[in-house]
Amino acid sequence: MNKRIEELVTILNEASKAYYQQDREIMSNQEYDALYDELVALEKETGIVMAQSPTVNVGYEVVSSLPKEPHPSPMLSLDKTKDVGELENWLGDKEGLLSWKLDGLTVVLTYEDGTLSKAVTRGDGVIGEVITANARTFINIPLSIPEKGQVVVRGEAVISYSDFEKINTDGTYKNPRNLCSGSVRQLNSKITAERHVRFYAFSLAAGGGEFRFRHEQVEWMKSQGFETVKNVPVNAQTIAKAVEGYAHDIPDFDIPSDGLVLVYDDIEYGRSLGTTAKFPRDSIAFKWQDEMRDTVLREILWNASRTGLINPIAVFDPVELEGTTVSRASVHNLSIVKELELGEGDTISVYKANMIIPQIAENKSKGMETTDEGQPRKRFGAPEKCPVCGWDTVVKSDNGIETVHCVNGECPAKMIKSFTLFVSRNAMNIEGLSEATLEKFVDEALIRTPADIFRLDRCKDRIVSMDGFGEKSYENLLAAAEKASHTTPDRLLYALGIPNIGVANARQICRACRNDWGKIMGLSEEELISMEGIGDIMAKAYVEFFAKADNIEKIEDLLSVLTIDESFEEAADTLAGKTFVITGSLEHFENRDAAKAKIEELGGKTAGSVSSKTDYLINNDIASNSSKNKKAKELGIPIITEEDFLEMIQ
């Protein structure tokens, strides 16, 4: 049942994201409703409700600081070994449980009467930080569990490698653990929610009844909705094979791990051993024996990203590590290049962190003034020019970490992402301009600013001669650009790509400014913060965006080719306090986003599913037997057509 709950939460959230954010459907309304109803029934039956469940809304919280709290008893770190033989000796004739040692941030969860009441980080082991609001946003954490007594669970908060790659596009974070640590300890829980933090329970500190064995505790935690990593029963004769099995799984294991944990399965026996001054005696950590190879460094390549950050990559003579040939390793930033004193021809030691990620462990030529041949060493430094556009680079320092940046706003490496947003459906809505097409146009220097998209009539001969283009596709593109050039302030505001300003924020800001573009550009932080849903971070980024001269120049260029409808009608709060659910095909509105925009404009709200909080269900097929219709009828919620809705707002 627990696994099915997790599957349903994932499937339904993916469907909602596709429907509401990407304007596409991956399942019918009937299929969604059936799965939703199944989830509701399972949650009621099991008493387990996950944080990401579409049946609950987790509110966000902003605090000025994280309160500190002492742990009831010190949380000690584990003694370590890299020798499997030591694990065998440590076990002796006892049974043990072997599991992954995750590389994240330890968090202690407390449940009272079946509800998550408190979450505290490990901190220094004696005093931790209270992060309850943030923990409620972890992807796989249960907000409610069946057990009604007090329950205290310890586990690891982590960010997967795949999520880390999606989030760390600008290279700000060195590894998933750094990102996770910062995410868990955010003062704004909305930011934590965006980081896809996961929680894996590893021990039961209190509650749940009496257990003789650790494996029983693990199974009980699973029954309460907690996710755990793989646990393998072992003894002195089988542990070597078990360790080998974990090593085999490493390449496909998406969760950061820095080894394994071995614990005595017999709980009472483990407790009877007590602790040393530093370590508990009932468990021990196993760290992988890093396979190290010496090689010769040949060069540092600098790779420009779409955010303007230029990352260093070490290129060295190929070596075999953990069964694969390795010839490159990320060096992360300029500070590390300087710290290692990396130079051409240096002898370096390389390894795979966690047996996966190539890293430089040591520069054996560090401190030397000459090479083995007696020539002066050529040390690497920051590139003077961007490797993509050739502009002068800028070195920035943040908390003592130096990074290299390209500040050319027209650098091709940076332009594609901003152009893709600019032409998207909820922005300027220019059909026929895919990311692949935009890349071609940028490579051919046909567009360098957003306004150039509306001047493509100057490039007819070059466009019709490009692969995949002809006279007809060119004419279609021009027609789409002409149509999009007549736009509204909220579309343009969203299209500019201001950090953290989404579609709803753009609409809200424009309504507050009565569609006056001059006022929209000149808002102060105080004015923005006074608007519902706009926080300090968003307001600061917004004001900084319009304070930059190059942004103003691009906007003025855009205004020369666009026609902006600044007309504004004072909208009566006709729908204030009303919540609508929209289902089925629409006839009068272009799409559901347009219908949602109208509802929000008149003070109403929209939701994805019918509940007791819904005031109206909009469905042109009132007689259908869809689950949304059935639900609305069960709850006595009026089902209205588009025409009914239009009459209502008139």
XYZ file of C-alpha atoms in Angstrom:
650
model
C 0.000 0.000 0.000
C 2.791 2.446 0.895
C 4.479 1.888 -2.438
C 1.195 2.467 -4.244
C 0.685 5.730 -2.335
C 4.137 6.928 -3.428
C 3.410 5.899 -7.026
C 0.088 7.754 -7.056
C 1.595 10.920 -5.568
C 4.315 10.915 -8.245
C 1.935 10.170 -11.128
C -0.658 12.757 -10.091
C 1.938 15.478 -9.497
C 3.510 14.813 -12.900
C 0.081 15.019 -14.510
C -0.714 18.296 -12.729
C 2.642 19.803 -13.708
C 2.129 18.852 -17.348
C -1.419 20.210 -17.350
C -0.963 23.471 -15.455
C 2.647 24.437 -16.196
C 3.377 22.913 -19.593
C -0.098 23.113 -21.158
C -0.209 19.459 -22.150
C -2.121 16.409 -20.963
C -0.543 13.066 -20.124
C -3.837 11.536 -19.000
C -7.536 12.234 -19.318
C -9.552 13.937 -16.585
C -11.290 10.646 -15.934
C -7.975 8.857 -15.418
C -6.712 11.626 -13.119
C -9.869 11.603 -11.041
C -9.819 7.824 -10.692
C -6.211 7.866 -9.462
C -6.934 10.802 -7.155
C -9.880 8.996 -5.598
C -7.718 5.894 -5.157
C -5.089 7.982 -3.347
C -7.674 9.548 -1.040
C -9.006 6.103 -0.146
C -5.523 4.699 0.546
C -4.575 7.690 2.708
C -7.750 7.226 4.716
C -7.157 3.484 5.068
C -3.468 3.670 6.038
C -3.356 6.996 7.850
C -0.295 7.954 5.769
C -0.264 11.324 3.979
C 2.919 12.298 2.118
C 4.164 15.903 2.018
C 3.875 16.088 -1.776
C 0.396 14.545 -1.917
C -2.021 16.528 -4.123
C -4.644 16.028 -1.398
C -2.865 18.488 0.912
C -1.506 21.992 0.587
C 1.691 22.690 2.502
C 1.971 26.357 3.446
C 5.350 28.082 3.246
C 6.968 29.952 6.108
C 9.553 32.721 6.239
C 11.590 33.232 9.434
C 14.373 35.616 10.425
C 16.515 32.883 11.973
C 16.405 29.187 12.838
C 15.795 28.517 16.533
C 18.260 26.214 18.304
C 17.283 23.217 20.417
C 19.367 20.707 22.423
C 18.972 17.004 21.660
C 17.725 14.778 24.503
C 20.991 12.844 24.206
C 24.144 13.572 22.145
C 24.080 12.379 18.523
C 27.525 10.835 18.109
C 29.369 10.298 14.852
C 30.439 6.787 13.812
C 33.819 5.135 14.031
C 35.133 4.275 10.558
C 37.126 1.642 8.715
C 38.134 0.938 5.110
C 38.945 -2.717 5.801
C 36.262 -5.378 5.262
C 38.252 -7.659 7.554
C 37.697 -5.218 10.412
C 33.949 -5.433 9.793
C 34.138 -9.228 10.073
C 36.052 -8.981 13.351
C 33.690 -6.297 14.652
C 30.660 -8.529 14.055
C 32.207 -11.641 15.567
C 29.430 -14.191 16.040
C 26.638 -11.590 15.956
C 24.131 -10.770 13.202
C 24.227 -7.326 11.646
C 22.371 -5.059 9.267
C 24.307 -3.366 6.438
C 22.957 -0.256 4.691
C 24.036 2.767 2.647
C 25.655 5.652 4.531
C 24.008 8.641 2.876
C 25.900 11.876 2.337
C 23.444 14.576 3.373
C 22.236 16.237 6.550
C 20.962 14.236 9.537
C 17.478 15.292 10.665
C 15.377 14.154 13.643
C 11.595 14.075 13.171
C 9.074 14.036 16.033
C 5.445 13.001 15.538
C 2.717 13.678 18.086
C -0.710 12.062 17.710
C 0.182 10.913 14.209
C 1.214 14.359 12.927
C 4.690 15.776 12.233
C 5.245 18.293 15.019
C 8.968 19.039 14.928
C 12.114 18.581 12.824
C 15.609 19.329 14.122
C 18.987 19.059 12.384
C 21.872 17.147 13.967
C 23.850 20.402 14.329
C 26.977 19.767 16.366
C 25.445 16.612 17.852
C 24.424 18.392 21.048
C 22.374 21.332 19.742
C 20.480 21.344 16.451
C 18.410 23.840 14.472
C 14.615 23.611 14.273
C 13.565 23.296 10.603
C 9.974 22.037 10.929
C 8.467 24.208 8.176
C 11.236 23.210 5.771
C 10.897 19.503 6.571
C 7.221 19.616 5.670
C 8.266 20.374 2.086
C 10.576 17.342 1.699
C 9.377 15.323 -1.292
C 8.835 11.946 0.377
C 8.205 12.779 4.010
C 4.927 11.653 5.641
C 3.080 14.538 7.274
C 0.740 12.059 8.957
C 1.392 8.481 10.100
C -0.930 5.763 11.502
C 0.837 5.539 14.897
C -0.763 7.981 17.360
C 1.786 7.833 20.168
C 4.955 9.919 20.190
C 7.370 8.762 17.481
C 10.931 10.031 16.952
C 12.680 9.044 13.735
C 16.237 9.812 12.692
C 17.221 9.941 9.065
C 19.192 11.704 6.352
C 17.985 14.611 4.222
C 19.551 14.357 0.764
C 19.324 15.698 -2.798
C 19.774 13.134 -5.570
C 22.476 13.462 -8.206
C 19.884 13.889 -10.967
C 18.083 16.690 -9.090
C 21.437 18.303 -8.252
C 22.335 18.502 -11.952
C 19.010 20.169 -12.762
C 19.332 22.721 -9.946
C 23.083 23.446 -10.089
C 23.115 24.783 -13.668
C 25.306 27.731 -12.686
C 27.876 25.636 -10.803
C 27.274 27.470 -7.520
C 27.382 24.304 -5.417
C 30.298 21.909 -5.244
C 28.245 18.774 -4.580
C 24.738 17.597 -3.601
C 25.582 17.631 0.112
C 26.458 21.348 0.054
C 23.228 22.122 -1.774
C 21.198 19.962 0.607
C 22.713 21.559 3.694
C 21.875 25.030 2.416
C 18.410 23.969 1.307
C 17.412 22.331 4.593
C 18.529 25.384 6.575
C 16.769 28.032 4.459
C 14.846 30.785 6.222
C 12.187 30.619 3.498
C 10.588 27.174 3.234
C 9.400 27.912 -0.328
C 13.051 27.781 -1.430
C 13.487 24.437 0.338
C 10.449 23.103 -1.515
C 12.057 23.983 -4.853
C 15.204 21.967 -4.057
C 13.598 18.466 -4.116
C 14.985 17.380 -0.746
C 14.276 13.751 0.209
C 14.328 12.050 3.611
C 15.476 8.476 4.287
C 14.807 7.094 7.768
C 17.625 5.034 9.305
C 16.696 4.570 12.971
C 13.806 4.762 15.418
C 14.744 6.814 18.492
C 11.398 6.561 20.294
C 7.897 5.108 19.921
C 6.475 2.310 17.820
C 6.395 -0.282 20.577
C 8.994 -2.810 21.656
C 11.350 -4.233 19.021
C 14.042 -6.811 19.578
C 15.791 -6.384 16.226
C 16.812 -3.463 14.025
C 15.318 -5.061 10.927
C 11.940 -5.062 12.696
C 12.288 -1.320 13.303
C 13.080 -0.772 9.627
C 9.999 -2.675 8.514
C 7.850 -0.779 11.016
C 9.125 2.599 9.746
C 8.237 1.508 6.214
C 4.731 0.615 7.382
C 4.364 4.188 8.673
C 5.182 5.673 5.269
C 8.905 6.367 5.702
C 11.298 5.606 2.896
C 14.453 3.709 3.840
C 17.537 2.663 1.906
C 18.431 -0.959 1.244
C 19.277 -2.967 4.380
C 21.008 -6.346 4.032
C 21.202 -8.896 6.922
C 24.838 -10.036 7.331
C 27.163 -12.060 9.513
C 30.951 -12.435 9.535
C 30.795 -15.017 6.737
C 28.532 -13.028 4.374
C 29.523 -9.413 4.916
C 32.326 -9.338 2.321
C 29.911 -10.473 -0.377
C 27.333 -7.916 0.789
C 29.890 -5.093 0.590
C 30.780 -6.242 -2.913
C 27.088 -6.126 -3.837
C 26.789 -2.517 -2.689
C 29.920 -1.601 -4.653
C 28.331 -3.109 -7.756
C 25.228 -0.930 -7.241
C 27.101 2.375 -6.927
C 27.029 3.434 -10.617
C 23.219 3.214 -10.669
C 22.599 4.602 -7.160
C 21.237 8.152 -7.575
C 21.494 9.141 -3.910
C 24.836 10.562 -2.662
C 26.576 8.050 -0.407
C 29.976 8.103 1.244
C 30.072 4.477 2.354
C 28.087 1.925 4.327
C 26.810 1.545 7.903
C 26.948 -1.722 9.845
C 24.820 -2.035 12.986
C 24.135 -4.946 15.326
C 20.692 -6.366 14.581
C 20.065 -7.212 18.247
C 19.006 -3.834 19.702
C 19.471 -4.716 23.382
C 22.931 -6.162 22.763
C 23.977 -2.995 20.951
C 22.727 -0.790 23.774
C 24.550 -2.876 26.371
C 27.881 -1.950 24.763
C 27.437 1.743 25.564
C 29.572 4.409 23.872
C 33.091 5.767 23.839
C 33.679 9.489 24.305
C 33.184 9.961 20.566
C 31.428 6.951 19.061
C 28.531 4.581 19.767
C 29.668 0.932 20.030
C 26.583 -0.564 18.361
C 27.469 0.608 14.825
C 30.433 1.342 12.571
C 30.890 3.048 9.194
C 32.661 1.511 6.217
C 34.354 3.962 3.824
C 35.263 2.905 0.300
C 38.956 2.413 -0.353
C 39.497 5.042 -3.034
C 41.348 3.774 -6.079
C 43.996 6.438 -6.727
C 46.037 6.927 -9.898
C 48.797 9.353 -10.788
C 48.675 11.056 -14.170
C 49.907 14.168 -15.981
C 47.805 17.321 -16.230
C 47.736 18.719 -19.767
C 45.372 21.685 -19.671
C 42.444 23.413 -18.010
C 39.417 23.896 -20.242
C 36.931 26.620 -19.338
C 33.323 25.744 -20.083
C 30.757 28.578 -20.372
C 27.244 27.888 -19.087
C 23.944 29.528 -19.946
C 24.065 31.509 -16.692
C 27.402 33.110 -17.539
C 29.479 31.063 -15.072
C 32.644 29.655 -16.646
C 33.705 26.373 -15.048
C 37.232 24.866 -15.047
C 37.719 21.285 -16.274
C 41.056 19.486 -15.850
C 42.248 17.439 -18.842
C 44.901 14.796 -18.105
C 46.461 11.687 -19.575
C 43.842 8.860 -19.508
C 43.912 6.509 -16.511
C 41.811 3.493 -15.459
C 39.672 4.129 -12.372
C 36.991 1.814 -10.989
C 36.797 -0.047 -14.303
C 36.483 2.953 -16.631
C 38.907 5.224 -18.489
C 39.004 8.761 -17.120
C 40.674 11.774 -18.717
C 38.753 14.754 -17.297
C 37.636 16.053 -13.917
C 35.689 19.107 -12.830
C 37.720 21.477 -10.657
C 34.572 23.432 -9.651
C 35.959 26.972 -9.404
C 38.968 29.277 -9.690
C 39.754 29.065 -5.966
C 40.455 25.325 -6.237
C 42.638 25.850 -9.326
C 44.704 28.333 -7.304
C 44.711 26.246 -4.114
C 46.098 23.214 -5.961
C 48.520 25.444 -7.923
C 47.642 23.504 -11.059
C 50.080 23.841 -13.945
C 50.750 22.299 -17.340
C 52.654 19.019 -17.040
C 52.029 18.639 -13.290
C 51.787 15.183 -11.748
C 48.367 14.873 -10.137
C 46.597 12.118 -8.186
C 43.034 11.454 -9.299
C 40.226 9.278 -7.910
C 36.471 8.827 -8.176
C 34.572 10.382 -5.290
C 32.096 7.761 -4.047
C 33.454 5.630 -6.881
C 31.550 7.838 -9.357
C 32.764 11.416 -9.835
C 36.373 12.014 -11.035
C 38.257 14.364 -8.697
C 41.801 15.645 -8.225
C 43.067 14.520 -4.824
C 46.508 16.101 -4.871
C 48.958 18.015 -7.045
C 52.324 16.373 -6.454
C 54.061 19.197 -8.322
C 52.634 21.850 -5.999
C 55.297 24.239 -4.738
C 57.771 23.393 -7.492
C 59.075 26.250 -9.620
C 60.276 24.122 -12.534
C 59.106 21.033 -14.408
C 60.937 17.697 -14.386
C 62.686 18.920 -17.542
C 63.944 22.015 -15.749
C 61.587 24.420 -17.503
C 59.610 27.083 -15.593
C 56.185 25.726 -14.581
C 53.242 27.274 -16.400
C 50.481 27.658 -13.837
C 46.883 27.997 -14.877
C 44.787 31.028 -13.983
C 41.472 32.548 -14.932
C 40.839 32.892 -18.680
C 40.932 36.486 -19.858
C 38.273 35.869 -22.513
C 34.994 33.929 -22.592
C 35.628 30.725 -24.588
C 32.313 31.178 -26.432
C 31.965 34.882 -27.261
C 35.478 36.226 -26.622
C 34.411 38.947 -24.193
C 36.592 39.905 -21.244
C 35.827 37.763 -18.212
C 35.142 38.946 -14.670
C 36.301 37.206 -11.482
C 33.788 37.397 -8.628
C 34.287 36.443 -4.983
C 31.460 35.142 -2.805
C 32.347 34.142 0.768
C 35.954 33.730 -0.291
C 35.165 31.471 -3.280
C 36.383 32.906 -6.583
C 34.433 32.152 -9.769
C 34.845 33.276 -13.378
C 31.973 34.860 -15.314
C 31.106 36.109 -18.780
C 29.176 39.370 -18.461
C 28.301 39.628 -22.135
C 24.520 39.590 -22.225
C 24.708 38.539 -25.872
C 26.963 35.544 -25.298
C 25.425 32.641 -27.267
C 25.926 30.328 -24.289
C 23.610 32.543 -22.235
C 21.107 33.591 -24.874
C 19.331 30.351 -25.747
C 17.645 29.831 -22.393
C 16.348 33.408 -22.167
C 15.061 33.301 -25.760
C 13.278 29.995 -25.118
C 11.385 31.545 -22.197
C 10.710 34.722 -24.184
C 8.876 32.910 -27.001
C 7.055 30.384 -24.764
C 3.274 30.123 -24.690
C 2.681 32.047 -21.461
C 5.151 34.730 -22.530
C 5.143 36.163 -26.092
C 3.636 32.953 -27.496
C 5.505 32.843 -30.825
C 4.670 29.584 -32.550
C 7.327 27.835 -34.636
C 10.322 28.983 -32.597
C 11.574 25.844 -30.853
C 14.797 25.813 -28.848
C 16.537 24.037 -31.749
C 15.421 26.771 -34.167
C 16.527 29.489 -31.765
C 19.967 27.855 -31.529
C 20.251 27.943 -35.329
C 19.258 31.611 -35.444
C 21.733 32.501 -32.687
C 24.537 30.535 -34.383
C 23.795 32.354 -37.643
C 23.751 35.710 -35.785
C 20.177 36.342 -36.968
C 19.073 37.272 -33.457
C 21.112 38.891 -30.712
C 18.346 40.604 -28.727
C 14.687 39.682 -28.129
C 13.617 42.509 -30.441
C 15.502 40.864 -33.324
C 12.853 38.123 -33.346
C 10.399 40.725 -34.641
C 12.830 41.861 -37.366
C 13.354 38.516 -39.083
C 11.888 39.977 -42.286
C 15.367 41.428 -42.830
C 16.825 37.906 -43.022
C 14.467 36.195 -45.457
C 17.118 34.904 -47.889
C 19.233 33.370 -45.123
C 16.276 31.773 -43.307
C 14.633 30.136 -46.342
C 18.001 28.606 -47.275
C 18.500 26.994 -43.831
C 17.914 23.275 -43.265
C 14.321 22.633 -42.272
C 13.113 25.996 -43.559
C 11.418 27.093 -46.743
C 9.215 29.866 -48.040
C 6.106 28.547 -46.260
C 7.714 28.041 -42.849
C 9.323 31.478 -43.121
C 5.947 33.112 -43.828
C 4.362 31.214 -40.920
C 7.109 32.410 -38.593
C 6.668 36.035 -39.657
C 2.910 35.770 -39.166
C 3.401 34.309 -35.656
C 5.838 37.104 -34.740
C 3.459 39.772 -36.075
C 0.588 38.322 -34.031
C 2.765 38.143 -30.908
C 3.950 41.741 -31.326
C 0.518 42.890 -30.149
C 0.747 41.917 -26.502
C -0.129 42.803 -22.932
C 2.045 44.056 -20.062
C 1.807 40.807 -18.077
C 3.013 38.693 -21.025
C 5.958 41.011 -21.643
C 6.848 41.157 -17.948
C 6.944 37.363 -17.670
C 8.862 37.081 -20.967
C 11.716 39.204 -19.621
C 12.805 36.307 -17.401
C 13.157 38.222 -14.135
C 14.344 35.741 -11.470
C 11.451 34.109 -9.552
C 8.744 36.081 -11.390
C 6.296 33.538 -12.782
C 3.108 33.905 -14.791
C 0.851 34.524 -11.777
C 3.296 37.042 -10.257
C 3.479 38.955 -13.541
C -0.317 39.178 -13.763
C -0.579 40.291 -10.155
C 2.049 43.024 -10.531
C 0.471 44.370 -13.723
C -2.983 44.470 -12.140
C -1.584 46.343 -9.149
C -0.047 48.887 -11.556
C -3.224 49.096 -13.659
C -1.185 47.923 -16.675
C 0.901 51.127 -16.644
C 4.223 49.897 -18.081
C 6.166 52.854 -16.740
C 4.932 52.157 -13.233
C 5.590 48.434 -13.665
C 9.255 49.145 -14.419
C 9.647 51.623 -11.569
C 8.270 49.656 -8.621
C 10.229 49.824 -5.366
C 11.010 46.860 -3.114
C 8.533 48.185 -0.543
C 5.733 48.405 -3.101
C 6.424 44.874 -4.313
C 6.599 43.348 -0.828
C 3.235 44.898 -0.018
C 1.689 42.670 -2.717
C 0.432 39.266 -1.607
C 2.872 36.465 -2.460
C 5.850 38.751 -3.224
C 8.699 38.276 -0.738
C 12.000 40.036 -0.057
C 14.051 37.864 -2.441
C 11.662 38.307 -5.367
C 11.359 42.045 -4.770
C 15.117 42.547 -4.605
C 15.722 40.593 -7.848
C 12.924 42.535 -9.576
C 14.290 45.967 -8.648
C 17.869 44.947 -9.516
C 16.708 43.772 -12.951
C 15.205 47.138 -13.868
C 18.197 48.994 -12.401
C 20.591 47.535 -14.986
C 21.253 49.757 -17.977
C 21.612 46.881 -20.447
C 18.197 45.507 -19.430
C 16.585 48.915 -19.935
C 18.252 49.183 -23.339
C 16.817 45.802 -24.396
C 13.364 46.741 -23.120
C 13.392 50.056 -25.004
C 14.430 48.168 -28.132
C 11.503 45.797 -27.594
C 9.053 48.650 -27.091
C 10.039 49.964 -30.517
C 8.725 46.795 -32.205
C 5.829 45.869 -29.894
C 2.351 47.222 -29.455
C 1.377 46.925 -25.799
C -2.253 47.116 -24.803
C -2.114 49.075 -21.546
C -5.862 49.475 -21.302
C -7.160 48.612 -17.878
C -10.632 48.187 -16.546
C -11.133 48.267 -12.825
C -12.202 44.696 -12.165
C -14.948 44.314 -9.653
C -14.185 41.642 -7.094
C -16.992 39.632 -8.647
C -15.379 36.328 -7.802
C -13.677 37.291 -4.550
C -13.534 34.333 -2.168
C -14.709 31.881 -4.840
C -12.738 28.804 -5.937
C -13.246 27.244 -9.361
C -12.204 23.937 -10.909
C -12.062 23.776 -14.721
C -12.428 20.499 -16.602
C -13.168 19.323 -20.142
C -12.664 21.203 -23.406
C -13.248 24.959 -23.672
C -15.009 26.875 -26.434
C -14.932 30.562 -25.484
C -11.466 30.722 -23.910
C -8.270 30.022 -25.847
C -7.102 27.554 -23.200
C -7.393 26.901 -19.479
C -4.663 29.404 -18.661
C -6.821 32.105 -20.241
C -9.830 31.011 -18.184
C -7.726 30.903 -15.025
C -6.393 34.386 -15.776
C -9.932 35.761 -16.022
C -10.934 34.135 -12.714
C -7.858 35.532 -10.951
C -8.423 38.943 -12.538
C -11.832 39.070 -10.887
C -10.486 38.061 -7.492
C -11.219 34.336 -7.634
C -8.993 31.284 -7.250
C -8.567 28.050 -9.203
C -7.805 24.509 -8.070
C -6.960 21.254 -9.812
C -9.440 18.986 -8.066
C -12.932 19.170 -6.614
C -13.126 19.364 -2.828
C -15.360 20.771 -0.134
C -13.600 24.120 -0.676
C -14.692 24.283 -4.335
C -17.504 26.746 -5.133
C -18.060 25.927 -8.824
C -17.023 23.263 -11.313
C -16.819 24.592 -14.892
C -17.597 21.826 -17.377
C -19.325 22.289 -20.742
C -20.515 18.681 -20.506
C -22.702 18.958 -17.429
C -24.271 15.532 -17.995
C -20.971 13.648 -18.204
C -20.176 10.889 -15.718
C -16.632 12.106 -15.072
C -15.329 11.670 -11.559
C -15.108 15.468 -11.138
C -18.807 15.744 -11.975
C -19.629 12.886 -9.603
C -17.568 14.459 -6.833
C -19.223 17.844 -7.344
C -22.688 16.260 -7.194
C -21.789 14.331 -4.032
C -20.664 17.550 -2.351
C -23.531 19.645 -3.715
C -21.204 21.878 -5.721
C -22.817 23.639 -8.741
C -21.630 22.482 -12.184
C -21.729 25.337 -14.697
C -20.867 25.737 -18.388
C -18.589 28.380 -19.863
C -21.646 30.369 -20.892
C -22.953 30.213 -17.329
C -19.583 31.462 -16.146
C -19.521 34.319 -18.660
C -23.013 35.392 -17.582
C -21.843 35.263 -13.970
C -18.925 37.629 -14.543
C -20.919 40.002 -16.731
